[in-house]
Amino acid sequence: MPKPKNPTPRTITPVMAREAVIEAARLGLSGSGRAPRRSNKNPLYRAPTKAGAAWTHLYGACRALSEWGAEGDNLALALRGVAERTDDQTSNIAAVRKCIAMLRRFLEALDA
């Protein structure tokens, strides 16, 4: 059946609609057939410095841990989890202590 040149909404078939969508997607991906699109990148954005990224990482980890610890009985569950483990947890406990010491040093430098 030949396709009409200017179909009315009543003569558009699902096959015709599918072809139109595929063609529009093809044009959109290749960028041909239209003027270049203006970037939607924020012109005020500045990539963080290494120091800024480090600070964001530190406070993000602290917030996540604080929120986790404030939820229900997560700390009690963690204590019970340590007791339930049958393998040696010495190195894991040492890692928690090392983290506390590092945060203490950071806060002392921040307060200085």
Tab-separated table of C-alpha atoms in Angstrom:
chain	number	residue	atom	x	y	z
A	1	MET	CA	0.000	0.000	0.000
A	2	PRO	CA	1.578	3.335	-1.004
A	3	LYS	CA	2.209	5.875	1.734
A	4	PRO	CA	0.344	9.173	1.409
A	5	LYS	CA	2.608	12.229	1.209
A	6	ASN	CA	0.787	14.243	3.867
A	7	PRO	CA	-1.037	11.774	6.078
A	8	THR	CA	-3.753	12.949	8.385
A	9	PRO	CA	-3.789	11.649	11.964
A	10	ARG	CA	-6.388	9.064	10.955
A	11	THR	CA	-4.146	7.518	8.292
A	12	ILE	CA	-0.965	7.142	10.376
A	13	THR	CA	-0.326	3.480	11.029
A	14	PRO	CA	1.826	2.040	13.817
A	15	VAL	CA	4.419	1.088	11.204
A	16	MET	CA	4.560	4.663	9.926
A	17	ALA	CA	4.865	6.014	13.463
A	18	ARG	CA	7.674	3.570	14.236
A	19	GLU	CA	9.558	4.579	11.085
A	20	ALA	CA	9.202	8.265	11.960
A	21	VAL	CA	10.520	7.684	15.471
A	22	ILE	CA	13.480	5.648	14.192
A	23	GLU	CA	14.324	8.342	11.642
A	24	ALA	CA	14.090	11.090	14.263
A	25	ALA	CA	16.375	9.105	16.568
A	26	ARG	CA	18.843	8.520	13.732
A	27	LEU	CA	18.948	12.254	12.970
A	28	GLY	CA	19.295	13.065	16.646
A	29	LEU	CA	22.230	10.699	17.125
A	30	SER	CA	24.119	11.831	14.051
A	31	GLY	CA	23.312	15.492	14.531
A	32	SER	CA	22.720	15.947	10.823
A	33	GLY	CA	19.806	17.889	9.482
A	34	ARG	CA	19.762	20.540	12.161
A	35	ALA	CA	21.833	23.296	13.674
A	36	PRO	CA	24.291	22.361	16.415
A	37	ARG	CA	22.640	22.247	19.802
A	38	ARG	CA	23.766	24.591	22.524
A	39	SER	CA	25.502	22.755	25.312
A	40	ASN	CA	23.504	22.413	28.516
A	41	LYS	CA	26.704	22.351	30.572
A	42	ASN	CA	26.555	24.798	33.468
A	43	PRO	CA	28.812	27.721	32.500
A	44	LEU	CA	29.510	28.452	36.183
A	45	TYR	CA	30.752	24.912	36.907
A	46	ARG	CA	34.387	24.588	37.925
A	47	ALA	CA	35.949	21.173	38.388
A	48	PRO	CA	36.986	20.637	41.998
A	49	THR	CA	40.634	20.924	42.931
A	50	LYS	CA	42.381	17.927	44.459
A	51	ALA	CA	41.974	19.568	47.868
A	52	GLY	CA	38.282	20.231	47.262
A	53	ALA	CA	37.707	16.657	46.138
A	54	ALA	CA	39.531	15.345	49.217
A	55	TRP	CA	37.378	17.476	51.530
A	56	THR	CA	34.195	16.352	49.763
A	57	HIS	CA	35.258	12.715	50.132
A	58	LEU	CA	36.038	13.128	53.836
A	59	TYR	CA	32.839	14.876	54.869
A	60	GLY	CA	30.767	12.608	52.626
A	61	ALA	CA	32.160	9.493	54.290
A	62	CYS	CA	31.616	11.026	57.746
A	63	ARG	CA	28.027	11.964	56.949
A	64	ALA	CA	27.266	8.514	55.592
A	65	LEU	CA	28.728	6.840	58.680
A	66	SER	CA	26.924	9.227	61.043
A	67	GLU	CA	23.597	8.654	59.312
A	68	TRP	CA	24.128	4.894	59.306
A	69	GLY	CA	24.999	4.933	63.021
A	70	ALA	CA	21.911	6.994	63.846
A	71	GLU	CA	19.548	4.559	62.111
A	72	GLY	CA	17.863	2.075	64.400
A	73	ASP	CA	20.203	-0.314	66.087
A	74	ASN	CA	22.980	-0.453	63.470
A	75	LEU	CA	25.745	0.090	66.049
A	76	ALA	CA	24.371	-2.649	68.289
A	77	LEU	CA	24.145	-4.944	65.278
A	78	ALA	CA	27.748	-4.142	64.350
A	79	LEU	CA	28.913	-4.979	67.883
A	80	ARG	CA	26.998	-8.250	67.742
A	81	GLY	CA	28.449	-8.892	64.284
A	82	VAL	CA	31.992	-8.585	65.637
A	83	ALA	CA	31.163	-11.091	68.352
A	84	GLU	CA	29.582	-13.505	65.861
A	85	ARG	CA	32.610	-13.612	63.586
A	86	THR	CA	34.735	-16.698	64.013
A	87	ASP	CA	37.744	-15.343	62.135
A	88	ASP	CA	40.271	-12.950	63.645
A	89	GLN	CA	38.930	-9.379	63.634
A	90	THR	CA	42.062	-7.740	65.042
A	91	SER	CA	43.034	-6.045	61.769
A	92	ASN	CA	39.489	-4.793	61.172
A	93	ILE	CA	39.268	-3.319	64.674
A	94	ALA	CA	42.701	-1.761	64.142
A	95	ALA	CA	41.398	-0.143	60.932
A	96	VAL	CA	38.498	1.430	62.863
A	97	ARG	CA	40.912	2.713	65.526
A	98	LYS	CA	43.228	4.091	62.821
A	99	CYS	CA	40.267	5.924	61.256
A	100	ILE	CA	39.361	7.460	64.615
A	101	ALA	CA	42.955	8.614	65.138
A	102	MET	CA	43.095	10.136	61.643
A	103	LEU	CA	39.829	12.020	62.193
A	104	ARG	CA	41.088	13.246	65.568
A	105	ARG	CA	44.275	14.588	63.927
A	106	PHE	CA	42.227	16.251	61.201
A	107	LEU	CA	39.940	17.956	63.720
A	108	GLU	CA	42.900	19.118	65.812
A	109	ALA	CA	44.478	20.693	62.701
A	110	LEU	CA	41.135	22.238	61.769
A	111	ASP	CA	40.732	23.767	65.239
A	112	ALA	CA	44.321	25.074	65.325
